[in-house]
mmCIF file of C-alpha atoms in Angstrom:
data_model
loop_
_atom_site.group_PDB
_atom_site.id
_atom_site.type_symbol
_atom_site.label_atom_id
_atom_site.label_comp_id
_atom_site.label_asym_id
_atom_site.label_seq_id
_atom_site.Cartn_x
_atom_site.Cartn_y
_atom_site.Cartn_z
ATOM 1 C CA UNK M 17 0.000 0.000 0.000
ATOM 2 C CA UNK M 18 0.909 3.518 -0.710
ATOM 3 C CA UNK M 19 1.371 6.341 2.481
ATOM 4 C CA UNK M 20 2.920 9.548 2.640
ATOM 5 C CA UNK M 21 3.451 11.271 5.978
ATOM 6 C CA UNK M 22 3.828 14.578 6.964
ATOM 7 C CA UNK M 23 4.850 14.615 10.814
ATOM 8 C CA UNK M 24 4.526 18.457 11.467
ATOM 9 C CA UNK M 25 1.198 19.337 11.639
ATOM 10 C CA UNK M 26 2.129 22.993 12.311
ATOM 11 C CA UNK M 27 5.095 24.559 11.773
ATOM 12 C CA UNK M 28 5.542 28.864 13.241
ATOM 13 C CA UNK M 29 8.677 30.677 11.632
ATOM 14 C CA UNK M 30 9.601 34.298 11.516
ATOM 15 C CA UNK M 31 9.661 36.163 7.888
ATOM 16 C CA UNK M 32 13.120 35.299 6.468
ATOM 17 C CA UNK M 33 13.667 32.317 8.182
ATOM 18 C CA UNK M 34 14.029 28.914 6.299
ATOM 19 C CA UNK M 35 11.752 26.505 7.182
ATOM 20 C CA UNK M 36 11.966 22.827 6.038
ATOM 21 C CA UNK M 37 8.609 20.491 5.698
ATOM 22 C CA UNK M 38 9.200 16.986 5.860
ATOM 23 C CA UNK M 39 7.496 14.312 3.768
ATOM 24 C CA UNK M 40 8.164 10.712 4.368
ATOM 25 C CA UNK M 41 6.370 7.910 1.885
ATOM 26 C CA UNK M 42 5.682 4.194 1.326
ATOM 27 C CA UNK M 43 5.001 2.094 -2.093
ATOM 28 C CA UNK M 44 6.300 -0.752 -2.982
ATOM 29 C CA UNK M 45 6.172 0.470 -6.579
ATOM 30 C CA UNK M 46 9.504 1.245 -8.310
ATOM 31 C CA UNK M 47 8.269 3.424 -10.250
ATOM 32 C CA UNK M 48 6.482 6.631 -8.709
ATOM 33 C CA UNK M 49 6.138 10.284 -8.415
ATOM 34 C CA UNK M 50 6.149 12.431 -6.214
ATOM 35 C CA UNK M 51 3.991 16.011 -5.596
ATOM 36 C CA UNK M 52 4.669 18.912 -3.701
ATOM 37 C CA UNK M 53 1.022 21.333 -3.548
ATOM 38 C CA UNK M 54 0.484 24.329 -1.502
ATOM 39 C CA UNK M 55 -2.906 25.366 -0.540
ATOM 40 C CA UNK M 56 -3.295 28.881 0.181
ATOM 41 C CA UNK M 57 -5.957 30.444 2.636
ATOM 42 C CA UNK M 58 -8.181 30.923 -0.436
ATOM 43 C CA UNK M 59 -8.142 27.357 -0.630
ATOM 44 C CA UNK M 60 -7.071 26.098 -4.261
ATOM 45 C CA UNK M 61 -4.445 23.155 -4.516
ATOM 46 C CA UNK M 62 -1.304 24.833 -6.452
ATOM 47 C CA UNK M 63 1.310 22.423 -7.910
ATOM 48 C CA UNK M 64 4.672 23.417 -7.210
ATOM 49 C CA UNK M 65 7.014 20.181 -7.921
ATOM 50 C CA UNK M 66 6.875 16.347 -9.391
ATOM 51 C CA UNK M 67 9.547 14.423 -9.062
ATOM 52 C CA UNK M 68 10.168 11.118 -11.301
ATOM 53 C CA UNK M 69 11.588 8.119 -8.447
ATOM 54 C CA UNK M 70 14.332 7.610 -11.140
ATOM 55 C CA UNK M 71 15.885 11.353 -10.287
ATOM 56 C CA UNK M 72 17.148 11.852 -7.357
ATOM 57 C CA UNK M 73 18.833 15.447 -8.460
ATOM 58 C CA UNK M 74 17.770 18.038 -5.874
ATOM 59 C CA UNK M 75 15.891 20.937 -7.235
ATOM 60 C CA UNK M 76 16.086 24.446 -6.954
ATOM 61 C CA UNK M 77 13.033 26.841 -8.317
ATOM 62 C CA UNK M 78 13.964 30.412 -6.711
ATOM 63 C CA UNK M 79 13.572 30.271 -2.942
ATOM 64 C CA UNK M 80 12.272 26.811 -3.333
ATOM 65 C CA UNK M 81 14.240 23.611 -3.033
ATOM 66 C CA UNK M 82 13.595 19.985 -2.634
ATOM 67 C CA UNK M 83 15.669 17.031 -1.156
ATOM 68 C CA UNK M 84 14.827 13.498 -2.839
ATOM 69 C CA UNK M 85 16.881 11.084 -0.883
ATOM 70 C CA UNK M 86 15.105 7.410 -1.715
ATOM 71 C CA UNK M 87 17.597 5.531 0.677
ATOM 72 C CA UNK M 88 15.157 6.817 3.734
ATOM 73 C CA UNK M 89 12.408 7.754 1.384
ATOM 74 C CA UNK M 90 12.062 10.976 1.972
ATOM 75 C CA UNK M 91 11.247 14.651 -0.393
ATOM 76 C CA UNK M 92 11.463 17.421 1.894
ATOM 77 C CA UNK M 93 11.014 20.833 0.719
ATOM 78 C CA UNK M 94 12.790 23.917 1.762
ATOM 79 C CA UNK M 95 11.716 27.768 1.338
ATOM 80 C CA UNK M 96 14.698 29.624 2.380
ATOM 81 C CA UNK M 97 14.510 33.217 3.311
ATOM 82 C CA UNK M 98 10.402 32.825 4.036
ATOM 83 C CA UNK M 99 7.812 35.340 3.531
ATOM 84 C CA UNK M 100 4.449 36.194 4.328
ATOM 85 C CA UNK M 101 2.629 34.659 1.597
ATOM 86 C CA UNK M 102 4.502 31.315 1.887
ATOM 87 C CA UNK M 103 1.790 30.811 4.655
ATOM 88 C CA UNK M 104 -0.382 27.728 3.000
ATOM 89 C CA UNK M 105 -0.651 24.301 4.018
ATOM 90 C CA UNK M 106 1.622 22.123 2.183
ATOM 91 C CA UNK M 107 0.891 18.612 1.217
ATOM 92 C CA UNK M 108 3.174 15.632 -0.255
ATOM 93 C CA UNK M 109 1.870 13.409 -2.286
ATOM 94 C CA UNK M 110 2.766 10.053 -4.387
ATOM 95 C CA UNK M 111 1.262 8.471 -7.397
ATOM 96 C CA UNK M 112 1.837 5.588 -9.782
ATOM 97 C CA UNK M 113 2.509 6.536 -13.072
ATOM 98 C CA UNK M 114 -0.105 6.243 -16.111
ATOM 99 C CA UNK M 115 -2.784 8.073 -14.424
ATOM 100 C CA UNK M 116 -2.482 6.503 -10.742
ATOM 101 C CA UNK M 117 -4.349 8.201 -8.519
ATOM 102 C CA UNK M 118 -2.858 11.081 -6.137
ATOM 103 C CA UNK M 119 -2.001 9.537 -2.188
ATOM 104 C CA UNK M 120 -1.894 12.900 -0.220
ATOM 105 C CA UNK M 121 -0.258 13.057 2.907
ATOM 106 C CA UNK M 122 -2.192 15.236 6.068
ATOM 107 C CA UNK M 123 -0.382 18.286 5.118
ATOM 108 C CA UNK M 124 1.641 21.336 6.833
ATOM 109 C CA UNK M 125 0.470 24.178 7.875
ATOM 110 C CA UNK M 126 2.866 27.279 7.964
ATOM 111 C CA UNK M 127 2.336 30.117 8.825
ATOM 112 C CA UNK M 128 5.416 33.155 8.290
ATOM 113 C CA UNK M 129 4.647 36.015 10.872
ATOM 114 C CA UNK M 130 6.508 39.363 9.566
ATOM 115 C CA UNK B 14 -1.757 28.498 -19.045
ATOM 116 C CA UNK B 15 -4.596 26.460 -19.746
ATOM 117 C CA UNK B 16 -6.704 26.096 -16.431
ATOM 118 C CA UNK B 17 -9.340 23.546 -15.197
ATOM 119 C CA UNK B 18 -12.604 24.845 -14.442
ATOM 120 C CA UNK B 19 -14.823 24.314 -12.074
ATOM 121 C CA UNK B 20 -18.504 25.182 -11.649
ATOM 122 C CA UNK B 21 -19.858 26.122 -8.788
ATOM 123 C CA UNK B 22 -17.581 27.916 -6.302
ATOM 124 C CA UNK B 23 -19.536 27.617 -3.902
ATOM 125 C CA UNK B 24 -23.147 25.081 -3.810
ATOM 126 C CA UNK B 25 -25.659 25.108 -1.388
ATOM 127 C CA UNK B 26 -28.236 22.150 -0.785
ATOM 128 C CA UNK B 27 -30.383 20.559 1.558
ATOM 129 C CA UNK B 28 -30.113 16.836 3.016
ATOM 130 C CA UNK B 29 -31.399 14.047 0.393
ATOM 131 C CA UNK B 30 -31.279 16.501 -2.733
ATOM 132 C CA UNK B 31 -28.798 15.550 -5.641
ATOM 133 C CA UNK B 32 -26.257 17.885 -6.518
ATOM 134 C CA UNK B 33 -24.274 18.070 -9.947
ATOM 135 C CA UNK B 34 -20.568 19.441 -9.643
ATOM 136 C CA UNK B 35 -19.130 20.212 -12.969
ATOM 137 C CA UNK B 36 -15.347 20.533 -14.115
ATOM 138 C CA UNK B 37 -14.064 21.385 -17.274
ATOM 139 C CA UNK B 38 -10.776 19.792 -17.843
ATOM 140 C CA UNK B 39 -7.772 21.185 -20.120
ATOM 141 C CA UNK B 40 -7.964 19.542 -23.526
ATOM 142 C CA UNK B 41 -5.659 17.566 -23.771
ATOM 143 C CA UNK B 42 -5.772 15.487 -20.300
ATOM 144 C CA UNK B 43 -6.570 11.890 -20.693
ATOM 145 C CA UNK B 44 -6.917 11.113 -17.129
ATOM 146 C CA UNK B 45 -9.851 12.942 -14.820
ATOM 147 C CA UNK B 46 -10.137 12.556 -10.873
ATOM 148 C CA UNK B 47 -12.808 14.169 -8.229
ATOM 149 C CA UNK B 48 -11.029 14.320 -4.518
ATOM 150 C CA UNK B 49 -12.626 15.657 -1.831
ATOM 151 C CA UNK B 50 -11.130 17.793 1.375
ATOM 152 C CA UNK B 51 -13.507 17.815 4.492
ATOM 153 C CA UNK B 52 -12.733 20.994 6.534
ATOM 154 C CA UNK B 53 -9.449 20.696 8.207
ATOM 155 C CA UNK B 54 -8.240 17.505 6.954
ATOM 156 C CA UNK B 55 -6.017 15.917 4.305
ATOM 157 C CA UNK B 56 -6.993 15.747 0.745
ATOM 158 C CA UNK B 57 -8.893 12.545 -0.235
ATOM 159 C CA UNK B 58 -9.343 10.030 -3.738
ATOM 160 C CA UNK B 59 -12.920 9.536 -4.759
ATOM 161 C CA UNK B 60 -12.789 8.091 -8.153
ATOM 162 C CA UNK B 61 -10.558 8.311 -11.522
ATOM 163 C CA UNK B 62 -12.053 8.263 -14.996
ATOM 164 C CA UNK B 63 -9.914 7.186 -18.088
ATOM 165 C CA UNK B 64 -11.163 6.289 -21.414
ATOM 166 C CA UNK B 65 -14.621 7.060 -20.713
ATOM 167 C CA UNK B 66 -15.254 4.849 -17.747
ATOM 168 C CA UNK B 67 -14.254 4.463 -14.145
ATOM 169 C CA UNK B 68 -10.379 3.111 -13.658
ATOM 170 C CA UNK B 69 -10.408 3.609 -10.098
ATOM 171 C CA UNK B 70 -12.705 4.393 -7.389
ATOM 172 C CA UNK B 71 -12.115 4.726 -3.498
ATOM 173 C CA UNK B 72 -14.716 3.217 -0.407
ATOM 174 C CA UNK B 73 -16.152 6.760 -0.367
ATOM 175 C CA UNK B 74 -17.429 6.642 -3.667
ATOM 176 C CA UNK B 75 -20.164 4.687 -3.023
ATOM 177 C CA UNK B 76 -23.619 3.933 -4.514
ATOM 178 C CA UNK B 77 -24.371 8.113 -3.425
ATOM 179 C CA UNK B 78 -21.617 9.128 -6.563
ATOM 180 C CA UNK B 79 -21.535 8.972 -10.339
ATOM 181 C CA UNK B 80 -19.584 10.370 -12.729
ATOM 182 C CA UNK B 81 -20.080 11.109 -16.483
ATOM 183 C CA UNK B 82 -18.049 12.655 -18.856
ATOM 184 C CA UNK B 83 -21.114 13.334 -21.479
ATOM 185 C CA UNK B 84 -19.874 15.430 -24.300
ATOM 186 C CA UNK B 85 -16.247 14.785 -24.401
ATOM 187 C CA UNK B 86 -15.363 17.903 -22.470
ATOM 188 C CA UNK B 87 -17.374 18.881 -19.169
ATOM 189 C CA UNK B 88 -16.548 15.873 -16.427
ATOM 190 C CA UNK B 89 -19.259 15.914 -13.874
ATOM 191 C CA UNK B 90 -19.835 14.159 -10.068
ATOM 192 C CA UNK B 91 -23.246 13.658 -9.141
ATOM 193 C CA UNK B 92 -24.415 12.997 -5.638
ATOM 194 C CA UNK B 93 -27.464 11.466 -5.414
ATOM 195 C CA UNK B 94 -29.000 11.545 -2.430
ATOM 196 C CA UNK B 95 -26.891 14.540 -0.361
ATOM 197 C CA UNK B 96 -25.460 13.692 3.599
ATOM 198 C CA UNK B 97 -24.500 16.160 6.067
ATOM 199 C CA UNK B 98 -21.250 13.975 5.794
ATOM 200 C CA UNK B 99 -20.864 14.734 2.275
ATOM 201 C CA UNK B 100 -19.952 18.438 3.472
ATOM 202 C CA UNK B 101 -16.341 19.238 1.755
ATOM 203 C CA UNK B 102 -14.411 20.619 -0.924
ATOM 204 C CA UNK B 103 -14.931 18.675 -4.069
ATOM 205 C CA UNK B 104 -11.521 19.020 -6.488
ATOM 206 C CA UNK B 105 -11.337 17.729 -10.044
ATOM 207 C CA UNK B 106 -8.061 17.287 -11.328
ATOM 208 C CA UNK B 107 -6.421 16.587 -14.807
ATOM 209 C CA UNK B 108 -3.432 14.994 -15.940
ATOM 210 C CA UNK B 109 -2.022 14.059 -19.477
ATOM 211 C CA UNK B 110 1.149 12.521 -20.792
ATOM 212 C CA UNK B 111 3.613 14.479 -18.925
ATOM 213 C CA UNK B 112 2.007 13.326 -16.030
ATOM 214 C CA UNK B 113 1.395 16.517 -13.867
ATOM 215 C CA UNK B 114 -1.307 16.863 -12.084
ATOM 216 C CA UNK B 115 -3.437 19.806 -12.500
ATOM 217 C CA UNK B 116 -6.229 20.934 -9.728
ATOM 218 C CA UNK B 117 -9.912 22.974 -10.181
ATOM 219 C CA UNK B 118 -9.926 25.509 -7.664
ATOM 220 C CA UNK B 119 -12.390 23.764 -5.908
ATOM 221 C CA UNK B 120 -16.427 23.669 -5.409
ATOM 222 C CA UNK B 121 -17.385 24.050 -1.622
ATOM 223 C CA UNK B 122 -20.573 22.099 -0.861
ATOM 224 C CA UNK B 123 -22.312 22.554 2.012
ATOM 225 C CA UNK B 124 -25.270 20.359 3.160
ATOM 226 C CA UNK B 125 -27.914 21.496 5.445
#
């Protein structure tokens, strides 16, 4: 069976901190991918990453970066130098590929005081 | 960027009435999901639809839920028979080849 887990339910940082939300997962498959969304307070799901299982290159889109390490299964994403409007829940999530359907994890809510 | 649609924002209804929920997909998606997100909690699978059927569905998507993709384009969930329970966000979601997986912004039902 497929899981992904997000241990921090909440996480509080100060603008300009970075912050790092963890997302650990579970398939069997060898083949999968792997979501980051953030949900803002007005509620839409916004896709930020996928990541193929097959490459494990970190990734780097502005103040954005995510660590794929599949030897403790494991994408954590990093916002470095945080602001305001980084404050969303963030949820992980794994699918097969071909259409498989989305496993979303219980998500992170962060909030980025100024 | 192309953009999938939903229709209503928001919907209204009271207990044992059937609601429609309507999404229009982008184009060229071949694969078409409803999830739901009860207030406060984690996003959830309902069903998937592929080649103009069902590939997938989840224990939620019982009896209560259909889905039709009619005219090639809209993709609709019907619930048949609404439960206070069914209270939620309803999300449709596309994906084609490249395998991203695009989100509605979302229809907010609330049963009465």
């Amino acid at each position: 069976a497929q899981k992904v887990t997000q241990a921090q339910t909440e996480i509080s940082v100060v603008e300009k901190e970075d912050v790092t939300l963890d997302c650990v997962y579970e398939t069997r498959d060898t083949t999968y991918y792997l979501f980051w969304y953030k949900q803002p307070p007005s509620g839409e799901l916004v896709f930020l990453i996928r990541r193929n299982s097959f490459d494990e290159q970190n990734e780097i889109s502005g103040r954005y970066s995510w660590n794929f390490q599949k030897s403790t299964s494991s994408f954590n994403f990093t916002i470095t130098a945080s602001q305001v409007v980084d404050s969303a829940v963030y949820f992980c999530a794994l699918n097969r590929p071909q259409g498989g359907k989305l496993i979303f994890g219980q998500g992170t809510e962060l909030s980025v005081k100024p | 960027e192309p953009e999938v649609t939903q229709t209503p924002s928001h919907q209204v209804t009271q207990m044992g009435q059937e609601v429609i929920l309507r999404c229009v997909p982008i184009s060229n998606h071949l694969y078409f999901y409803w999830y739901r997100q009860i207030l406060g909690q984690k996003v959830e699978f309902l069903v998937s639809f592929y080649n103009n059927e069902i590939s997938e569905k989840s224990e939620i998507f019982d009896d209560q839920f259909s889905v039709e993709r009619p005219d090639g384009s809209n993709f609709t969930l019907k619930i048949r028979s609404t439960k206070l329970e069914d209270s939620a966000m309803y999300f449709c979601a596309g994906t084609g080849l490249n395998e991203k997986l695009f989100f509605g912004s979302g229809t907010q039902l609330s049963v009465l």
